[in-house]
Amino acid sequence: MAAIIDGKTISTQIKDELKQKAAELHERGVEVTLAVIQVGDNPASSVYVRNKKKGCEYIGIGSLSYELPEETTQEELLALIQELNGRKDVNGILVQLPLPSHIDEDTVIKAIDPKKDVDGFHPQSVGALCIGQKGFVSCTPAGIIQLLKRSGVSIEGKECVVLGRSNIVGKPMSILLLRENATVTIAHSRTKNLKEVTGRADILIVAIGKPKMITREYVKEGAVVIDVGINRDENNKLCGDVDFEDVEPVCSAITPVPGGVGPMTIAMLLNNCIESVELQS
Ligand code: GUN
C-alpha cells in the first residue's frame, strides 16, 4: 500500500504559516495586495480566480479583482498592467491564462514588473531560477518540492524523471529538482522507450496532459509518483495523468487527483505574494 500524499492538508499547513507571516507584516504596518486579472469568462479560469481570491482572504492579504470582457484589446490590458506596475499598494500581479487568441501571452507576461511577477512566468524570473538567483518561482513546481519535503521524501541523489516539458511545469520542475541535487531526466511525447525511461525514476513527476496515461508498466516498484494532471475521464469525473488504481499498489507514495498537487499551486502563489514584500524592499 502506497502512502497517499495529501496536498490538501499540506497546503493548509502552508497557508496557516503564511497567515502568521501576513499578521506579522500587518503589525509592522505592511499590507500585501494581489491584483488578479481575468479576460473573458472561461469557466475553468473563473474557478481558479475565485480560489485565488479566497486564498488571499484566508491568509489575510488583500486582493483586487479585474474581470475584463473577452473583447478587451491587448493595448487595454497592457495599459492596466502598466498602471498596476506603478502602484505602490499592489505587490503582486497575476494575469490568468489562457488569454483570448487576439492577445499575445508572451507580450503580456513580459509587461509585468518582474518584482510583482508572483506567477514566476516572466523571462527574468525564469532566468533567475536557472542560474540560482533571487526571483519568483512558478507555483506548481514549487508546490511539488514542498509536497515532497513535507512528506519526508528526500530528493538529493535520486533519479527524478519529469514527464512533460511545459514552461509552467516541466521545465521549472526540472531546474528545482536539480537545485535539490537530484539527477534529472526530462521526458516528453517524443521520447523513445518511454517506459524504460520512466521506469528508472525514484521520483516520477507526470505533467503530460493525457488522462490516466501512466499505468504500472511505466513505474518502478517503490517509486514516488506525483501527478500534475487535471482531466475529466469518460464519466466526467476528475482524474490525473496517472491511472491511480493501477499504479498505487506498486509505488511507495502517490498524489491523488483531486487533492494532491492542485491545492499546492495556490498555497505557493500566496507564498510568493508574502515573499514579494522582501523582493520589493
Ligand atoms: N492558468 C493555469 N494555471 C495558471 C497559473 O498558475 N497561473 C496563471 N496566471 N494562469 C494559469
Tab-separated table of C-alpha atoms and ligand atoms in Angstrom:
chain	number	residue	atom	x	y	z
A	1	MET	CA	0.000	0.000	0.000
A	2	ALA	CA	1.355	3.374	-1.003
A	3	ALA	CA	1.295	6.423	1.238
A	4	ILE	CA	-1.165	8.961	-0.109
A	5	ILE	CA	0.472	12.398	-0.266
A	6	ASP	CA	-2.254	14.710	0.996
A	7	GLY	CA	-1.914	18.062	-0.765
A	8	LYS	CA	-4.974	19.476	0.915
A	9	THR	CA	-3.551	19.030	4.425
A	10	ILE	CA	-0.049	20.184	3.443
A	11	SER	CA	-1.388	23.254	1.616
A	12	THR	CA	-3.460	24.184	4.685
A	13	GLN	CA	-0.320	23.912	6.844
A	14	ILE	CA	1.491	26.284	4.472
A	15	LYS	CA	-1.435	28.712	4.348
A	16	ASP	CA	-1.581	28.774	8.155
A	17	GLU	CA	2.148	29.611	8.263
A	18	LEU	CA	1.528	32.391	5.717
A	19	LYS	CA	-1.410	33.699	7.742
A	20	GLN	CA	1.020	34.133	10.633
A	21	LYS	CA	3.534	35.966	8.399
A	22	ALA	CA	0.791	38.218	6.990
A	23	ALA	CA	-0.252	39.087	10.553
A	24	GLU	CA	3.376	39.944	11.457
A	25	LEU	CA	3.646	42.184	8.373
A	26	HIS	CA	0.340	43.816	9.286
A	27	GLU	CA	1.720	44.595	12.765
A	28	ARG	CA	4.673	46.326	11.110
A	29	GLY	CA	2.177	48.366	9.072
A	30	VAL	CA	2.814	46.422	5.836
A	31	GLU	CA	-0.274	45.393	3.857
A	32	VAL	CA	0.090	42.890	0.996
A	33	THR	CA	-2.190	43.018	-2.051
A	34	LEU	CA	-2.518	40.752	-5.083
A	35	ALA	CA	-4.137	42.042	-8.283
A	36	VAL	CA	-5.854	39.288	-10.280
A	37	ILE	CA	-6.798	39.923	-13.907
A	38	GLN	CA	-9.107	37.676	-15.909
A	39	VAL	CA	-10.007	38.403	-19.536
A	40	GLY	CA	-13.205	36.721	-20.734
A	41	ASP	CA	-15.201	34.152	-18.818
A	42	ASN	CA	-13.530	30.779	-19.361
A	43	PRO	CA	-15.331	28.688	-16.698
A	44	ALA	CA	-12.165	26.872	-15.505
A	45	SER	CA	-10.337	30.218	-15.188
A	46	SER	CA	-13.245	31.649	-13.191
A	47	VAL	CA	-12.939	28.770	-10.678
A	48	TYR	CA	-9.151	29.224	-10.365
A	49	VAL	CA	-9.500	33.003	-9.954
A	50	ARG	CA	-12.204	32.609	-7.296
A	51	ASN	CA	-9.997	30.154	-5.368
A	52	LYS	CA	-7.016	32.507	-5.576
A	53	LYS	CA	-9.076	35.347	-4.124
A	54	LYS	CA	-10.401	33.022	-1.391
A	55	GLY	CA	-6.796	32.071	-0.579
A	56	CYS	CA	-5.884	35.756	-0.136
A	57	GLU	CA	-8.817	36.178	2.237
A	58	TYR	CA	-7.798	33.056	4.193
A	59	ILE	CA	-4.264	34.266	4.914
A	60	GLY	CA	-5.387	37.842	5.479
A	61	ILE	CA	-3.993	39.713	2.479
A	62	GLY	CA	-5.869	41.959	0.076
A	63	SER	CA	-6.921	41.150	-3.456
A	64	LEU	CA	-8.019	43.390	-6.301
A	65	SER	CA	-10.098	41.801	-8.992
A	66	TYR	CA	-10.193	42.856	-12.642
A	67	GLU	CA	-12.751	40.934	-14.683
A	68	LEU	CA	-12.366	42.254	-18.205
A	69	PRO	CA	-14.616	41.419	-21.159
A	70	GLU	CA	-13.491	38.944	-23.844
A	71	GLU	CA	-13.142	41.760	-26.402
A	72	THR	CA	-10.599	43.710	-24.287
A	73	THR	CA	-7.726	44.726	-26.575
A	74	GLN	CA	-4.096	43.876	-25.908
A	75	GLU	CA	-3.369	47.614	-25.556
A	76	GLU	CA	-6.054	47.978	-22.888
A	77	LEU	CA	-4.685	45.010	-20.957
A	78	LEU	CA	-1.100	46.327	-21.236
A	79	ALA	CA	-2.267	49.745	-20.006
A	80	LEU	CA	-3.848	48.150	-16.917
A	81	ILE	CA	-0.640	46.205	-16.214
A	82	GLN	CA	1.398	49.416	-16.532
A	83	GLU	CA	-0.910	51.116	-14.046
A	84	LEU	CA	-0.609	48.211	-11.577
A	85	ASN	CA	3.187	48.075	-12.042
A	86	GLY	CA	3.316	51.688	-10.866
A	87	ARG	CA	1.007	51.320	-7.872
A	88	LYS	CA	2.819	51.118	-4.536
A	89	ASP	CA	-0.208	49.453	-2.905
A	90	VAL	CA	-0.075	46.468	-5.327
A	91	ASN	CA	2.541	43.795	-4.572
A	92	GLY	CA	1.632	41.018	-6.987
A	93	ILE	CA	0.082	40.958	-10.471
A	94	LEU	CA	-1.445	37.779	-11.845
A	95	VAL	CA	-2.948	37.523	-15.332
A	96	GLN	CA	-4.957	34.323	-15.528
A	97	LEU	CA	-4.090	32.187	-18.578
A	98	PRO	CA	-5.199	31.268	-21.182
A	99	LEU	CA	-5.903	34.663	-22.717
A	100	PRO	CA	-8.248	35.155	-25.713
A	101	SER	CA	-6.493	34.341	-29.003
A	102	HIS	CA	-6.211	38.013	-30.123
A	103	ILE	CA	-3.885	38.720	-27.166
A	104	ASP	CA	-0.250	37.588	-27.192
A	105	GLU	CA	0.524	35.884	-23.875
A	106	ASP	CA	4.291	36.371	-24.095
A	107	THR	CA	3.900	40.136	-24.593
A	108	VAL	CA	1.545	40.342	-21.613
A	109	ILE	CA	3.788	38.268	-19.321
A	110	LYS	CA	6.798	40.404	-20.284
A	111	ALA	CA	4.874	43.578	-19.405
A	112	ILE	CA	4.549	42.577	-15.741
A	113	ASP	CA	7.206	44.094	-13.463
A	114	PRO	CA	9.433	41.097	-12.525
A	115	LYS	CA	9.274	42.321	-8.895
A	116	LYS	CA	5.481	41.753	-8.995
A	117	ASP	CA	5.540	38.564	-11.108
A	118	VAL	CA	4.059	36.257	-8.446
A	119	ASP	CA	3.336	33.569	-11.088
A	120	GLY	CA	7.070	33.367	-11.867
A	121	PHE	CA	6.373	33.381	-15.631
A	122	HIS	CA	8.435	36.467	-16.648
A	123	PRO	CA	11.608	35.588	-18.631
A	124	GLN	CA	13.636	37.358	-15.916
A	125	SER	CA	12.103	35.138	-13.201
A	126	VAL	CA	12.759	32.013	-15.273
A	127	GLY	CA	16.340	33.108	-15.998
A	128	ALA	CA	16.978	33.839	-12.313
A	129	LEU	CA	15.694	30.376	-11.397
A	130	CYS	CA	18.040	28.760	-13.931
A	131	ILE	CA	21.151	30.424	-12.519
A	132	GLY	CA	20.151	30.259	-8.852
A	133	GLN	CA	19.420	33.942	-8.307
A	134	LYS	CA	16.585	35.500	-6.317
A	135	GLY	CA	13.203	35.705	-8.013
A	136	PHE	CA	9.733	34.245	-8.098
A	137	VAL	CA	9.393	30.525	-8.807
A	138	SER	CA	6.494	29.082	-10.800
A	139	CYS	CA	3.882	27.954	-8.259
A	140	THR	CA	3.071	24.367	-9.283
A	141	PRO	CA	6.685	23.095	-9.368
A	142	ALA	CA	7.494	24.996	-6.156
A	143	GLY	CA	4.465	23.317	-4.572
A	144	ILE	CA	5.675	19.882	-5.646
A	145	ILE	CA	9.034	20.436	-3.929
A	146	GLN	CA	7.118	21.339	-0.747
A	147	LEU	CA	4.902	18.245	-1.103
A	148	LEU	CA	7.983	16.018	-1.334
A	149	LYS	CA	9.878	17.690	1.522
A	150	ARG	CA	6.921	17.838	3.870
A	151	SER	CA	6.093	14.179	3.157
A	152	GLY	CA	9.628	13.179	4.163
A	153	VAL	CA	10.745	12.225	0.627
A	154	SER	CA	14.439	13.024	0.200
A	155	ILE	CA	15.382	14.336	-3.232
A	156	GLU	CA	19.191	14.518	-3.103
A	157	GLY	CA	20.893	11.992	-5.351
A	158	LYS	CA	17.601	10.500	-6.541
A	159	GLU	CA	16.769	9.622	-10.136
A	160	CYS	CA	13.951	12.026	-10.977
A	161	VAL	CA	12.049	11.823	-14.243
A	162	VAL	CA	9.840	14.737	-15.236
A	163	LEU	CA	7.348	13.736	-17.919
A	164	GLY	CA	6.319	16.927	-19.762
A	165	ARG	CA	8.329	19.995	-20.821
A	166	SER	CA	5.942	22.945	-20.453
A	167	ASN	CA	7.220	26.375	-19.438
A	168	ILE	CA	4.867	26.407	-16.441
A	169	VAL	CA	5.577	22.950	-15.010
A	170	GLY	CA	8.070	20.602	-16.715
A	171	LYS	CA	10.990	22.967	-17.321
A	172	PRO	CA	10.971	24.814	-13.958
A	173	MET	CA	10.309	21.487	-12.188
A	174	SER	CA	13.481	20.003	-13.615
A	175	ILE	CA	15.543	23.030	-12.533
A	176	LEU	CA	14.127	22.922	-8.994
A	177	LEU	CA	14.923	19.205	-8.679
A	178	LEU	CA	18.450	19.897	-9.923
A	179	ARG	CA	18.748	22.601	-7.262
A	180	GLU	CA	17.873	19.870	-4.709
A	181	ASN	CA	20.755	17.762	-6.083
A	182	ALA	CA	18.647	15.188	-7.905
A	183	THR	CA	19.710	13.505	-11.134
A	184	VAL	CA	17.093	14.779	-13.560
A	185	THR	CA	15.722	13.482	-16.851
A	186	ILE	CA	13.065	15.352	-18.812
A	187	ALA	CA	10.919	13.052	-20.938
A	188	HIS	CA	8.149	14.118	-23.331
A	189	SER	CA	5.835	12.988	-26.114
A	190	ARG	CA	8.758	12.277	-28.498
A	191	THR	CA	10.896	10.357	-26.000
A	192	LYS	CA	11.864	6.908	-27.262
A	193	ASN	CA	11.420	3.875	-24.982
A	194	LEU	CA	9.373	5.967	-22.585
A	195	LYS	CA	8.549	3.080	-20.229
A	196	GLU	CA	12.239	2.329	-19.863
A	197	VAL	CA	12.994	5.976	-19.047
A	198	THR	CA	10.134	6.484	-16.560
A	199	GLY	CA	10.872	3.051	-15.111
A	200	ARG	CA	14.254	4.355	-13.858
A	201	ALA	CA	12.622	7.037	-11.710
A	202	ASP	CA	12.812	7.024	-7.925
A	203	ILE	CA	10.583	10.102	-8.185
A	204	LEU	CA	8.314	10.333	-11.232
A	205	ILE	CA	6.567	13.650	-11.923
A	206	VAL	CA	3.885	13.456	-14.582
A	207	ALA	CA	2.641	16.594	-16.362
A	208	ILE	CA	1.795	15.354	-19.844
A	209	GLY	CA	-1.932	16.219	-20.009
A	210	LYS	CA	-3.201	12.749	-21.009
A	211	PRO	CA	-5.871	11.220	-18.761
A	212	LYS	CA	-4.687	8.068	-16.926
A	213	MET	CA	-1.820	7.525	-19.388
A	214	ILE	CA	0.645	6.299	-16.775
A	215	THR	CA	-0.070	2.723	-15.772
A	216	ARG	CA	2.097	0.437	-13.631
A	217	GLU	CA	4.273	-0.586	-16.626
A	218	TYR	CA	5.768	2.921	-16.528
A	219	VAL	CA	6.571	2.859	-12.821
A	220	LYS	CA	9.425	1.285	-10.854
A	221	GLU	CA	8.357	-0.666	-7.783
A	222	GLY	CA	8.598	1.630	-4.743
A	223	ALA	CA	8.775	4.884	-6.719
A	224	VAL	CA	7.190	8.146	-5.540
A	225	VAL	CA	4.644	9.308	-8.123
A	226	ILE	CA	3.488	12.929	-8.419
A	227	ASP	CA	0.534	13.542	-10.726
A	228	VAL	CA	0.139	17.095	-12.042
A	229	GLY	CA	-2.685	16.283	-14.495
A	230	ILE	CA	-6.232	17.549	-14.100
A	231	ASN	CA	-8.523	15.900	-16.645
A	232	ARG	CA	-12.045	14.537	-16.932
A	233	ASP	CA	-12.460	10.789	-17.516
A	234	GLU	CA	-15.140	9.072	-19.626
A	235	ASN	CA	-17.656	9.548	-16.772
A	236	ASN	CA	-16.769	13.259	-16.472
A	237	LYS	CA	-15.011	12.548	-13.160
A	238	LEU	CA	-11.779	14.411	-12.348
A	239	CYS	CA	-8.688	12.296	-12.967
A	240	GLY	CA	-4.956	12.785	-13.316
A	241	ASP	CA	-2.409	11.735	-15.931
A	242	VAL	CA	-1.708	8.676	-13.774
A	243	ASP	CA	-4.053	5.682	-13.562
A	244	PHE	CA	-4.243	5.874	-9.762
A	245	GLU	CA	-5.926	2.480	-9.137
A	246	ASP	CA	-3.391	0.682	-11.309
A	247	VAL	CA	-0.238	2.459	-10.046
A	248	GLU	CA	-0.991	2.860	-6.335
A	249	PRO	CA	-0.250	-0.790	-5.411
A	250	VAL	CA	3.282	-0.697	-6.899
A	251	CYS	CA	4.569	2.686	-5.702
A	252	SER	CA	5.638	3.829	-2.230
A	253	ALA	CA	3.804	7.168	-2.300
A	254	ILE	CA	1.439	8.881	-4.709
A	255	THR	CA	-0.585	12.099	-5.021
A	256	PRO	CA	-4.330	11.778	-5.647
A	257	VAL	CA	-6.329	13.896	-8.128
A	258	PRO	CA	-8.041	15.939	-6.840
A	259	GLY	CA	-6.373	16.775	-3.521
A	260	GLY	CA	-2.709	16.300	-4.445
A	261	VAL	CA	-0.749	18.888	-6.429
A	262	GLY	CA	-3.767	21.167	-7.155
A	263	PRO	CA	-4.145	22.814	-3.730
A	264	MET	CA	-0.374	23.425	-3.548
A	265	THR	CA	-0.366	25.807	-6.518
A	266	ILE	CA	-2.486	28.387	-4.694
A	267	ALA	CA	-0.521	27.955	-1.450
A	268	MET	CA	2.696	28.765	-3.331
A	269	LEU	CA	1.101	31.741	-5.101
A	270	LEU	CA	0.227	33.109	-1.652
A	271	ASN	CA	3.787	32.342	-0.533
A	272	ASN	CA	5.084	34.392	-3.483
A	273	CYS	CA	2.774	37.271	-2.504
A	274	ILE	CA	4.259	37.309	1.004
A	275	GLU	CA	7.818	36.995	-0.386
A	276	SER	CA	7.163	39.902	-2.757
A	277	VAL	CA	7.442	42.296	0.186
A	278	GLU	CA	11.103	41.391	0.660
A	279	LEU	CA	11.869	41.469	-3.075
A	280	GLN	CA	10.335	44.928	-3.325
A	281	SER	CA	12.122	46.401	-0.294
B	1	GUN	N1	-3.684	29.013	-15.898
B	1	GUN	C1	-3.485	27.746	-15.467
B	1	GUN	N2	-2.593	27.728	-14.443
B	1	GUN	C2	-2.226	29.014	-14.237
B	1	GUN	C3	-1.339	29.625	-13.305
B	1	GUN	O1	-0.684	29.000	-12.467
B	1	GUN	N3	-1.252	30.986	-13.411
B	1	GUN	C4	-1.944	31.704	-14.326
B	1	GUN	N4	-1.754	33.010	-14.353
B	1	GUN	N5	-2.761	31.159	-15.197
B	1	GUN	C5	-2.912	29.813	-15.144
